[in-house]
Short mmCIF file of C-alpha atoms in Angstrom, two decimals:
data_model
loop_
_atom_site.label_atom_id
_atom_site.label_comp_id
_atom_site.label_asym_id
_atom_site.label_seq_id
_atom_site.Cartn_x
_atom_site.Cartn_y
_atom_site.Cartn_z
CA UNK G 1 14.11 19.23 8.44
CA UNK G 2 14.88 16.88 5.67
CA UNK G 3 13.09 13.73 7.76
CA UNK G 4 9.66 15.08 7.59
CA UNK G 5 9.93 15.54 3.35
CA UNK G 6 11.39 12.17 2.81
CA UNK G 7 8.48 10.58 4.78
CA UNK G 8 5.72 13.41 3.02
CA UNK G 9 7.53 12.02 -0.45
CA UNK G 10 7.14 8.68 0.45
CA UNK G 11 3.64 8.74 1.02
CA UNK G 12 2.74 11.02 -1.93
CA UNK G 13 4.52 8.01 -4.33
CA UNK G 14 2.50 5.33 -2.55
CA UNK G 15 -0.66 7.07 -2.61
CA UNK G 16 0.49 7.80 -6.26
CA UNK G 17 0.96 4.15 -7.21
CA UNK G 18 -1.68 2.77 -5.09
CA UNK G 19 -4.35 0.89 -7.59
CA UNK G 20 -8.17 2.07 -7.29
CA UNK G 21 -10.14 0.56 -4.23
CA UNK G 22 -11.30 -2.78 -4.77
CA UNK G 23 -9.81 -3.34 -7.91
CA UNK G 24 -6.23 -5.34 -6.44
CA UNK G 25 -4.85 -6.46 -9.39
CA UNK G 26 -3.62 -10.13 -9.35
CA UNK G 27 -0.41 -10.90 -7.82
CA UNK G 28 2.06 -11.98 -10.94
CA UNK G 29 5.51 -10.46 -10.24
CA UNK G 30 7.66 -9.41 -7.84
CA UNK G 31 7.34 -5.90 -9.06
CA UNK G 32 3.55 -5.68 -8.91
CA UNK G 33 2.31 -2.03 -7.88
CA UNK G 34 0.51 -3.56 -4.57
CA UNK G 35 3.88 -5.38 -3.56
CA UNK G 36 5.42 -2.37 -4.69
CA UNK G 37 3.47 0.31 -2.72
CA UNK G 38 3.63 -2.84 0.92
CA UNK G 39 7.61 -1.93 0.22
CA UNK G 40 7.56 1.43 0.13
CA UNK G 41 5.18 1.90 3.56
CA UNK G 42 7.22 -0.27 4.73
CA UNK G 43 10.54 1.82 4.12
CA UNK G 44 8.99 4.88 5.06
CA UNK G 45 7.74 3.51 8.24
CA UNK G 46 11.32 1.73 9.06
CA UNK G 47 12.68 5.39 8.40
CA UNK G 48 10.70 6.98 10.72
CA UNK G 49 10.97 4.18 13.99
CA UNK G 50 11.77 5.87 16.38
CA UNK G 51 8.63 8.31 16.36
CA UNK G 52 6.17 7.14 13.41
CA UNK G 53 3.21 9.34 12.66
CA UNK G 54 -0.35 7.89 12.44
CA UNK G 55 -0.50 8.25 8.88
CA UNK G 56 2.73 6.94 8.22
CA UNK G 57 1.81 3.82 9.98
CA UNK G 58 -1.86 3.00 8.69
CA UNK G 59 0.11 3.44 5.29
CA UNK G 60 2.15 0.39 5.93
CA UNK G 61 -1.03 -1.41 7.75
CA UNK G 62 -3.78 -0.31 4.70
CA UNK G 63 -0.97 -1.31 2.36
CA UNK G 64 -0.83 -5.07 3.75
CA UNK G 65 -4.73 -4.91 3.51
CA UNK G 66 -4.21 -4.74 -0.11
CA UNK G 67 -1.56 -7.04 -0.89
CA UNK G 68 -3.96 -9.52 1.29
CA UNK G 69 -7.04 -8.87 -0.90
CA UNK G 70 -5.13 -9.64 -3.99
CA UNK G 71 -4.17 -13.00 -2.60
CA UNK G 72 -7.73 -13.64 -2.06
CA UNK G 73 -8.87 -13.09 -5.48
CA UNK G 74 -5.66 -14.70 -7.42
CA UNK G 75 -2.87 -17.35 -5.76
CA UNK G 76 0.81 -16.04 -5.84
CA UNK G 77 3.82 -18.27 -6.99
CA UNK G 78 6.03 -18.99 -4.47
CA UNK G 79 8.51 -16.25 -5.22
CA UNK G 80 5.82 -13.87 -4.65
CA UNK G 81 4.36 -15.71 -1.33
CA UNK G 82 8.33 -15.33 -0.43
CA UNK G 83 8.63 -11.95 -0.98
CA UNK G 84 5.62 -11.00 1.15
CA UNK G 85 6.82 -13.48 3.83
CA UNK G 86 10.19 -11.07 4.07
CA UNK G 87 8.15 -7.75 4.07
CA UNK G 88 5.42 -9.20 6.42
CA UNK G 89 8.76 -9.89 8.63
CA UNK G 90 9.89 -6.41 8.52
CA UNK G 91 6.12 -5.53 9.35
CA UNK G 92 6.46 -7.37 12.39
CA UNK G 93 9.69 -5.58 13.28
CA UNK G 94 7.99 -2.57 13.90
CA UNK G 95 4.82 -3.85 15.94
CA UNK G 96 6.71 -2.06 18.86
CA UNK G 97 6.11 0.93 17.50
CA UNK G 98 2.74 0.60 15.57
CA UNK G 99 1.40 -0.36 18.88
CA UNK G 100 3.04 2.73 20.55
CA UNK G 101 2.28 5.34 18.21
CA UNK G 102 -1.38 4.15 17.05
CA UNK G 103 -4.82 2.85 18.92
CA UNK G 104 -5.38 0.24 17.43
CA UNK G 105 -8.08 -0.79 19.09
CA UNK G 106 -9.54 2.08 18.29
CA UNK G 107 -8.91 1.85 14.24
CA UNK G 108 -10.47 -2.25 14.90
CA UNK G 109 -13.80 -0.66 15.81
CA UNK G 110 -13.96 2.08 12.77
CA UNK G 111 -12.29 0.00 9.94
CA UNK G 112 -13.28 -3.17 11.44
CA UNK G 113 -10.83 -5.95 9.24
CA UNK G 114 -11.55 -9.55 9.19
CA UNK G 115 -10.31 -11.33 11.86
CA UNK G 116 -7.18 -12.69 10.06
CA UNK G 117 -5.88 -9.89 9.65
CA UNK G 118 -3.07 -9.93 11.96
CA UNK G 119 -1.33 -7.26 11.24
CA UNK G 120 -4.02 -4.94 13.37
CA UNK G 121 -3.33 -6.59 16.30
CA UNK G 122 -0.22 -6.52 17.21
CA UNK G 123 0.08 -5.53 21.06
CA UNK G 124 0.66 -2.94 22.94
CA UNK G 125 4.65 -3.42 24.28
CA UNK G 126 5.36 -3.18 28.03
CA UNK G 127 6.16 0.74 29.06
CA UNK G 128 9.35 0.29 31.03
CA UNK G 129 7.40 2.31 34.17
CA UNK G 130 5.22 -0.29 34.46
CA UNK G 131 8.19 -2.65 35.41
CA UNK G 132 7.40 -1.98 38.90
CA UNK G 133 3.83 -2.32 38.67
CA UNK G 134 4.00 -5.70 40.54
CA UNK G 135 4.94 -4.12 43.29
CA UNK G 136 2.69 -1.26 43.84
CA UNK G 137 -0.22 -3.87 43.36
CA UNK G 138 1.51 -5.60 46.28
CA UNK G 139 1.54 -2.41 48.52
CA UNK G 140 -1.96 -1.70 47.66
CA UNK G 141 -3.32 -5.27 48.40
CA UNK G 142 -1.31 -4.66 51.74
CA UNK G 143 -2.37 -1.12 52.64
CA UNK G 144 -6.18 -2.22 51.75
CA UNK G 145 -5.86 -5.06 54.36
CA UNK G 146 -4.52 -2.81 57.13
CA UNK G 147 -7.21 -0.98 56.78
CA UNK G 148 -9.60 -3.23 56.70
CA UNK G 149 -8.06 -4.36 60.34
CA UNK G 150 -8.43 -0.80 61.36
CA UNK G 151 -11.61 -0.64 60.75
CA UNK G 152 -12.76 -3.63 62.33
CA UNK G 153 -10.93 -2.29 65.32
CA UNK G 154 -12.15 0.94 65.78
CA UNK G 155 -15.74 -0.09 64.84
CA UNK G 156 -15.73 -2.81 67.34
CA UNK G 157 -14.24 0.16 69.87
CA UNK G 158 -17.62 1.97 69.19
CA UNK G 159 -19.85 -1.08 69.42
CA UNK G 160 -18.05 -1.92 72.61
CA UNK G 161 -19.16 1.16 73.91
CA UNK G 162 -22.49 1.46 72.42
CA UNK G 163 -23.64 3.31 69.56
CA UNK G 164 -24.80 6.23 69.34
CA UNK G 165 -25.32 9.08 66.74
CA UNK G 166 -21.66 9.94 66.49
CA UNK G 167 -20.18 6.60 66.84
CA UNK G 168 -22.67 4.98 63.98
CA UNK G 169 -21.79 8.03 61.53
CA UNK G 170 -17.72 6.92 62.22
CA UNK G 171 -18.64 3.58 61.53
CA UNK G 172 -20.60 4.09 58.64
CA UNK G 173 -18.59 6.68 57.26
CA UNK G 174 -15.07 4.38 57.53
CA UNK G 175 -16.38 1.04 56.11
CA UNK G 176 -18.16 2.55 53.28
CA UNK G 177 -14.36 4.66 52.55
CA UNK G 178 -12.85 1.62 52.60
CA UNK G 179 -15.12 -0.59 50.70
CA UNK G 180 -15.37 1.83 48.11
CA UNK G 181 -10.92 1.99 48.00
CA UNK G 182 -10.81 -2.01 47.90
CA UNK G 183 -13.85 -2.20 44.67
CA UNK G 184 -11.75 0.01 42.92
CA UNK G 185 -8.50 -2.07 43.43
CA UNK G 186 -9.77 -5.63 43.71
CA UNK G 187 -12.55 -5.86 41.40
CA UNK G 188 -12.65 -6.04 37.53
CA UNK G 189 -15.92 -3.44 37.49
CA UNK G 190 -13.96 -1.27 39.98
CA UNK G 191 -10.72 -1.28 38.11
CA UNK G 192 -12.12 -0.37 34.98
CA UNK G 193 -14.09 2.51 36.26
CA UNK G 194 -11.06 3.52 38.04
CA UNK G 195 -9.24 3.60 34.90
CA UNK G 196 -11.92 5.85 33.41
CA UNK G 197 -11.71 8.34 36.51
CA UNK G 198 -8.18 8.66 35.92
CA UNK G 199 -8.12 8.97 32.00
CA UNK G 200 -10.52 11.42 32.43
CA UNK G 201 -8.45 13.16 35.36
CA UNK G 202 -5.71 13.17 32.75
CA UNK G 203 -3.48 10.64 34.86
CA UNK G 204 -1.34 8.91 32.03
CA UNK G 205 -1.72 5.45 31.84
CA UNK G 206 1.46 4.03 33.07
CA UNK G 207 0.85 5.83 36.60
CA UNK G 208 -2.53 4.22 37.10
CA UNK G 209 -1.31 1.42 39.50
CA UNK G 210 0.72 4.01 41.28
CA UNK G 211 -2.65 6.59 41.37
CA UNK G 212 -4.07 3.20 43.25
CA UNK G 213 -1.84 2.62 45.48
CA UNK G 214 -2.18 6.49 46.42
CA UNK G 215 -5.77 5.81 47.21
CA UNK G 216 -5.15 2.96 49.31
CA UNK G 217 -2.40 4.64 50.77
CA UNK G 218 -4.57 7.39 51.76
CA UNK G 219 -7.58 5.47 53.26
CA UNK G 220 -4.78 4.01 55.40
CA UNK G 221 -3.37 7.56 56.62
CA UNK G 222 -6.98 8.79 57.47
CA UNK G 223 -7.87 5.73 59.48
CA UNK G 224 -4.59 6.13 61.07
CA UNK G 225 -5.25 9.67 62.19
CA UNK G 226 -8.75 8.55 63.07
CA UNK G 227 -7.21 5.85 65.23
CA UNK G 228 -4.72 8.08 66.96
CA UNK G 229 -7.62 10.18 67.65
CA UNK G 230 -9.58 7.71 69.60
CA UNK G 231 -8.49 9.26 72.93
CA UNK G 232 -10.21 13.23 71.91
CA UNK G 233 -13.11 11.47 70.92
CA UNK G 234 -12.97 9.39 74.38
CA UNK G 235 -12.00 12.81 76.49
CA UNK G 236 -15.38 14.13 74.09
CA UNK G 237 -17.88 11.40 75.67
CA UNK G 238 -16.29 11.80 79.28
CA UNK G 239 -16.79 15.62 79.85
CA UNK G 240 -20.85 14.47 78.12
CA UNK G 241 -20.77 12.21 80.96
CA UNK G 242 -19.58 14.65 83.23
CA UNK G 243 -22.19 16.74 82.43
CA UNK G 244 -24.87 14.56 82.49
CA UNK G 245 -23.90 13.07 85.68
CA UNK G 246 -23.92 16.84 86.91
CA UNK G 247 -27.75 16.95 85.59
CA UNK G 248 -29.00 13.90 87.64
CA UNK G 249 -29.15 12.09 84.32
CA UNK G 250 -27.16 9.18 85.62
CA UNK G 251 -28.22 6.29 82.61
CA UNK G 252 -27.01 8.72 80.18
CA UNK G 253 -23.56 9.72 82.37
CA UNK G 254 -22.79 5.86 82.62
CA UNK G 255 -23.59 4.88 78.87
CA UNK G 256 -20.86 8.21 77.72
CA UNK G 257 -18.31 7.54 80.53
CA UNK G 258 -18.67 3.26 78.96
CA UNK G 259 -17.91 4.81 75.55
CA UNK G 260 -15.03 6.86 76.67
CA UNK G 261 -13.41 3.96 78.08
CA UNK G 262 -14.15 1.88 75.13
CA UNK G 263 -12.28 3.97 73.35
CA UNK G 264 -9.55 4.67 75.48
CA UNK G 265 -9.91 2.30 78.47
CA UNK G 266 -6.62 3.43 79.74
CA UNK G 267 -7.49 6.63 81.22
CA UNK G 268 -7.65 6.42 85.09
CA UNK G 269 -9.83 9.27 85.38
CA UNK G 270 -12.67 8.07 83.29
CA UNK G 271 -12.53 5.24 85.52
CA UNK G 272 -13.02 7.17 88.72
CA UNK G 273 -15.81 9.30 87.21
CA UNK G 274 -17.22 6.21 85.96
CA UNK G 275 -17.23 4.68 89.59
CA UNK G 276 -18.49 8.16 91.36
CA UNK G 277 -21.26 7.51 89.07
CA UNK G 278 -22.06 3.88 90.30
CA UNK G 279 -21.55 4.93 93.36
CA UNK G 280 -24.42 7.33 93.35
CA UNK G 281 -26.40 4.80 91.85
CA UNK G 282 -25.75 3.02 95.06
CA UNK G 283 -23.68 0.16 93.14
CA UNK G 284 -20.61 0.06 95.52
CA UNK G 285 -19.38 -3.18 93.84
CA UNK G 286 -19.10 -2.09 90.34
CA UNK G 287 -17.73 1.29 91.87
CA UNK G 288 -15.26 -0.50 94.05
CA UNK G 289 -14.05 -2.11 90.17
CA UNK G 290 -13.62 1.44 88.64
CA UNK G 291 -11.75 2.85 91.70
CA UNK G 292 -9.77 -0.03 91.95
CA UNK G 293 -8.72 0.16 88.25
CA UNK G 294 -8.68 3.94 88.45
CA UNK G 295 -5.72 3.70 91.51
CA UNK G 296 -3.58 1.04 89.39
CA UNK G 297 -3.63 3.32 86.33
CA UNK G 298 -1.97 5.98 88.62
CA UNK G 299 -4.77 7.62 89.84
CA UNK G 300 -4.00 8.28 93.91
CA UNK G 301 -7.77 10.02 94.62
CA UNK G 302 -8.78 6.73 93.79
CA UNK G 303 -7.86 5.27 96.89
CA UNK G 304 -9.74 7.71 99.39
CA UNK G 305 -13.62 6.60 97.84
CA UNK G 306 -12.09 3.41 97.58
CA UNK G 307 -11.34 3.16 101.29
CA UNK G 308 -14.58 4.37 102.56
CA UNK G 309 -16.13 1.81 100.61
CA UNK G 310 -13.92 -1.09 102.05
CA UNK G 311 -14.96 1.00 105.65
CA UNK G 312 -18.36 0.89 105.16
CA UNK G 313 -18.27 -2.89 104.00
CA UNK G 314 -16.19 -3.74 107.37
CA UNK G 315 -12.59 -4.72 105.03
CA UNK G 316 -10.26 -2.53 107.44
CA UNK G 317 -7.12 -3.87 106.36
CA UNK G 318 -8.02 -3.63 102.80
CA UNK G 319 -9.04 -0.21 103.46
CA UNK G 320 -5.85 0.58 105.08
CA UNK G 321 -3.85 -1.13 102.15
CA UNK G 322 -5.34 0.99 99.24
CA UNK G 323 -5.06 3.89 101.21
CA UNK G 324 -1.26 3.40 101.57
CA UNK G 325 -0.96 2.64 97.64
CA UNK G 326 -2.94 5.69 97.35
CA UNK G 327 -0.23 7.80 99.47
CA UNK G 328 2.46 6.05 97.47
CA UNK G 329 1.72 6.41 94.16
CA UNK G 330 1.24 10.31 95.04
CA UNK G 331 4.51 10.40 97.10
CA UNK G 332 6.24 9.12 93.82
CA UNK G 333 4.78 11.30 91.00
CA UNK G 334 3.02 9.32 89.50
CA UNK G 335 -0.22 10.63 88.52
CA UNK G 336 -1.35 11.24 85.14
CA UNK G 337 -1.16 14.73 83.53
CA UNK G 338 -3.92 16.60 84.62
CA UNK G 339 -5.38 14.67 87.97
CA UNK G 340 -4.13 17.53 90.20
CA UNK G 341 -1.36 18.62 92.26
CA UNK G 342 0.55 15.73 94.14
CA UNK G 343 -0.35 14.81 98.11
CA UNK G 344 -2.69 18.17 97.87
CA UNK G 345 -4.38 19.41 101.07
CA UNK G 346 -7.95 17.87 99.95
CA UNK G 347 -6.03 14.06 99.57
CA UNK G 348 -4.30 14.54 102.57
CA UNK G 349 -7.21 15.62 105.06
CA UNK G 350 -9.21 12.17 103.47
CA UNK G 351 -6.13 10.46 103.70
CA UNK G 352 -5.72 10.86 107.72
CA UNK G 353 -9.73 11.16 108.01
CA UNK G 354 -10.04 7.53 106.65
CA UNK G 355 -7.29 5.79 108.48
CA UNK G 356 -8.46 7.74 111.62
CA UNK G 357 -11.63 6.04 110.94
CA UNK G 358 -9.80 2.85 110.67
CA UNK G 359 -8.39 2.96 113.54
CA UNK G 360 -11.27 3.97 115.56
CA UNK G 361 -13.10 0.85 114.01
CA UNK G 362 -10.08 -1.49 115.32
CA UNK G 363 -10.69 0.36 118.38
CA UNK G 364 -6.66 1.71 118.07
CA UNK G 365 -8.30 5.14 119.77
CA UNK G 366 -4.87 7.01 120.12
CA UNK G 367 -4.03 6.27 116.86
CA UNK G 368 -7.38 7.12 115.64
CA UNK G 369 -7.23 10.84 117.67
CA UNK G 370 -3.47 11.58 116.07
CA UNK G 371 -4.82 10.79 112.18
CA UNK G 372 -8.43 13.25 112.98
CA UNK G 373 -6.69 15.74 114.54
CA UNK G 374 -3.47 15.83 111.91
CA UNK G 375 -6.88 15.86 109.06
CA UNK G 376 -8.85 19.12 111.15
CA UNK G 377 -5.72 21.17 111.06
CA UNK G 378 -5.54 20.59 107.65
CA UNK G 379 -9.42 21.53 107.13
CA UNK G 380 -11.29 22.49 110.39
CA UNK G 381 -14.74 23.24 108.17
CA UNK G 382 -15.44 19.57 107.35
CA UNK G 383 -17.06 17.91 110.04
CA UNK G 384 -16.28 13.46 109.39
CA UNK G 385 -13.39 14.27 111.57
CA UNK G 386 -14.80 16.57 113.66
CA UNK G 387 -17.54 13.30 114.14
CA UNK G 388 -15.06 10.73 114.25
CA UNK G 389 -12.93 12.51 116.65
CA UNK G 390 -16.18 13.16 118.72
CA UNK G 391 -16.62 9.80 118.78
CA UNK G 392 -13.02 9.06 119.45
CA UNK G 393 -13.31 11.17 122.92
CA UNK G 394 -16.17 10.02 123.78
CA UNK G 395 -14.91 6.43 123.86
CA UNK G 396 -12.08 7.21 125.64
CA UNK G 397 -14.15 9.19 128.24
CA UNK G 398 -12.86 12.50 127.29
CA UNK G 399 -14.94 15.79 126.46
CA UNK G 400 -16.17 15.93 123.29
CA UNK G 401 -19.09 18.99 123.27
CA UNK G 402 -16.98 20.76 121.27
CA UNK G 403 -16.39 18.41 118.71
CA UNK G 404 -19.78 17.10 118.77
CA UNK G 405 -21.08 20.82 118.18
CA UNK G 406 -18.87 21.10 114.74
CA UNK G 407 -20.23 17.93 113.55
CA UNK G 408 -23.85 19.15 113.71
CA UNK G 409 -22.91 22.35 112.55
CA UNK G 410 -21.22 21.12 109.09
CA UNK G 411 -22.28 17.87 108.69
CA UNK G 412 -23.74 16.82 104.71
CA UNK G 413 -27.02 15.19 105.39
CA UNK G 414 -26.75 14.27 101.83
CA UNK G 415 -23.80 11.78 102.79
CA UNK G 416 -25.04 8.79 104.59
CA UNK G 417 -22.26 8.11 107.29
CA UNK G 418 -22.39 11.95 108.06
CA UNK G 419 -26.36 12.00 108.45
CA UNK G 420 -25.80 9.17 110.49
CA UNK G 421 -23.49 11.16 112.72
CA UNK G 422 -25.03 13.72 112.70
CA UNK G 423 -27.96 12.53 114.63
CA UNK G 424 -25.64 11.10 117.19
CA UNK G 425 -23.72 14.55 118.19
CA UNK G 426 -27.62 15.84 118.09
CA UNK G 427 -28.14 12.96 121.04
CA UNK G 428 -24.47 13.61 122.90
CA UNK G 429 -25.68 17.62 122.71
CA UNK G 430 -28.69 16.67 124.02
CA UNK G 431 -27.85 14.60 126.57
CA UNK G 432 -25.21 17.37 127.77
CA UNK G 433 -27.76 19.79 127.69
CA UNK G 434 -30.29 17.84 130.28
#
C-alpha cells in the first residue's frame, strides 16, 4: 500500500515545483526547477516499471517537453546539456514500458508535439505472443490457397455438369466466401478492417493473426464438408433425373443424370440410368458407353441391356463376353451397396434369355433351347423366351403352338424385338390355324 503514496507524493512535488506554462525559465544550473521536476518524473516513473500509470508516465513525457522548451529559448552549458543527456538516457530505459502502458499515438493526435520530439514516439515493444505470429500468417496463406483449389474444383464439377439454379448459387456462394477470407488476410484495406472487426469484437490485439488464421481455417473446413458432400448432392440430381425420365421429360433426365456424374462420376448406377435414358432416346452408342462403364464400376445389370444391344447390332461374341463379366462380377459380390440382391431371379432369367438368343443367332439350337427353357422356369409370364424358344422349335422342326401362343399373349409391343415377334407367332398361329 505504500507504492501507490510514494508515486501520489511524487507527483504532487512535481506538479508543486513545476514553473507556470510557457514561462520555462532559462537553463543555468544543474539544479534548475525544470531539470529538477525531468528528475523527479523520471524517479517516480523508474519506481513504478513494472506497471506505470498513465499519469505517472505523461509526467515524465510533459516534463521533457519542458526542459526542451527551455533549451529553445536559452542554450545550456555543457554540464547542463550533460545532465539532460543522462536523464534523457534513463527516459529511454523505460520506452518499453511507456509504449506498453500508454497510446501514444493516441496522445500524438490530441497534444500534437513537434516532430522532434522524440520522446513521444518511442514504439510499441514486441508482445512475446506475437513470437509466433510468423507462423500463423504462414498457415493462413496456406489454408487460403487450399481453398482456393477447392473451389476451382468443385466449381469446375458444376460447370462440367451444367449449371443450373442450385449449382450457380454453390458457386457463387463459395467464391464470394472465399474471396471475402483472402481480402481480409492478403490485402492492406482488408487487414485493417479486419483489425477493426476484431477490436470491436473485443479480440485483444496479440490474437488477431491467430483470429485470421481461424477464418481461413474455417473457409477451409466448410469447403471440405462441401466437397465430401459432392456425392448427396450427385444422388440429389440422379433421383431428379429419375423422375424426369419417369415423366417423358427425357432432355431434362439426361442434363440431371450429366450433373450427377459430374459430381460423382464414380457411381455405376448413375451410369446405367444415364444409358436407359439414351437408350430410349434411341442413342444405342452413347448407351452402349454408360452400360459399359456402368458394368466396370461393378454394376452386373449392366451387362444384360448391354448384351441386347451388342445382339441387336449382330456383335455375338461381344454379347456373350459382357454377359459372362456380368455373371462374374455378381457371382463374386461385387456390386455396389444398394444395386440389389446378388444373381437375383430378374438377372438370371435375362441372363439365360440373352445367351439363348445368342445361341439361336449362331444357330447353336440345343444350346439355345437349354438357356430359354432354364430362363421360363425361372419366369414363365415373360414372353422373349417364350418367342425365342418358339423360334428355336420351329427351326428345329419341332412343335411350337404352344410357345408361339405365350408369346402373343405377353408380348410388350412397346419393345421393338418383342413387337417384332410378336407378329411372327401371330403368322405361325395363323398358319396352324388354316
Amino acid at each position: 500500500m505504500e507504492q501507490p503514496a510514494l508515486e501520489q507524493s511524487a507527483l504532487e512535488q512535481s506538479a508543486l515545483e513545476q514553473p507556470p506554462l510557457g514561462s520555462a525559465a532559462p537553463l543555468g544550473s544543474s539544479d534548475h526547477l525544470v531539470l529538477r521536476r525531468y528528475g523527479v518524473a523520471l524517479e517516480t516513473l523508474e519506481a513504478h516499471a513494472e506497471q506505470p500509470s498513465e499519469d505517472v508516465i505523461l509526467q515524465a513525457l510533459t516534463a521533457r517537453d519542458a526542459v526542451q522548451a527551455a533549451l529553445d529559448k536559452a542554450p545550456a552549458d555543457p554540464t547542463i546539456r550533460a545532465e539532460i543527456y543522462r536523464l534523457d538516457q534513463r527516459l529511454r530505459q523505460q520506452s518499453g514500458a511507456i509504449a506498453r502502458h500508454l497510446d501514444l499515438a493516441t496522445w500524438r493526435d490530441s497534444l500534437n508535439p513537434p516532430a522532434s520530439a522524440w520522446w513521444w514516439k518511442f514504439p510499441k515493444p514486441p508482445d512475446p505472443r506475437d513470437r509466433l505470429d510468423w507462423l500463423w500468417d504462414a498457415l493462413t496463406v496456406t489454408t487460403l490457397a487450399a481453398s482456393f483449389s477447392l473451389v476451382m474444383d468443385i466449381s469446375s464439377k458444376f460447370l462440367t455438369g451444367g449449371t443450373d439454379l442450385l449449382g450457380s448459387f454453390i458457386i457463387v456462394g463459395q467464391s464470394v466466401l472465399t474471396l471475402l477470407t483472402g481480402k481480409t488476410a492478403l490485402t492492406q484495406a482488408g487487414q485493417e478492417a479486419t483489425e477493426r472487426s476484431l477490436e470491436r469484437l473485443g479480440v485483444p490485439s496479440p490474437y488477431h493473426h491467430e483470429a485470421k488464421l481461424g477464418l481461413s481455417t474455417g473457409l477451409l473446413l466448410l469447403l471440405l464438408g462441401l466437397h465430401a458432400n459432392l456425392p448427396r448432392i450427385a444422388s440429389l440430381y440422379a433421383a431428379w433425373g429419375n423422375d424426369n425420365q419417369a415423366q417423358g421429360e427425357m432432355t431434362r433426365a439426361e442434363e440431371n443424370l450429366r450433373r450427377s456424374l459430374a459430381l460423382n462420376p464414380d457411381n455405376p448406377q448413375t451410369r446405367y440410368d444415364l444409358g436407359t435414358v439414351y437408350e430410349d432416346g434411341q442413342n444405342p452408342e452413347k448407351a452402349i458407353a454408360q452400360y459399359r462403364l456402368a458394368l466396370q464400376g461393378g454394376l452386373p445389370q449392366a451387362s444384360i441391356p448391354l448384351s441386347r444391344l451388342y445382339i441387336l447390332d449382330g456383335q455375338y461374341d461381344m454379347a456373350a463376353s459382357v454377359l459372362m463379366q456380368g455373371e462374374q462380377t455378381a457371382s463374386a459380390g461385387a456390386t455396389p451397396e444398394g444395386t440389389g440382391a446378388l444373381l437375383s431371379s430378374d438377372f438370371t432369367y435375362s441372363y439365360h434369355k440373352n445367351l439363348g438368343w445368342i445361341a439361336f443367332r449362331q444357330s447353336r439350337l440345343d444350346e439355345a433351347a437349354a438357356h430359354l427353357q432354364a430362363a421360363i422356369q425361372l419366369d414363365p409370364q415373360r414372353a422373349a423366351a417364350h418367342c425365342l424358344l418358339a423360334q428355336v422349335w420351329t427351326a428345329q422342326g419341332k412343335p411350337a403352338v404352344a410357345e408361339w401362343q405365350a408369346c402373343a399373349n405377353t408380348a410388350d409391343r412397346t419393345i421393338p424385338e418383342e413387337n417384332t415377334w410378336y407378329t411372327q407367332a401371330q403368322s405361325a398361329l395363323q398358319r396352324r390355324g388354316s
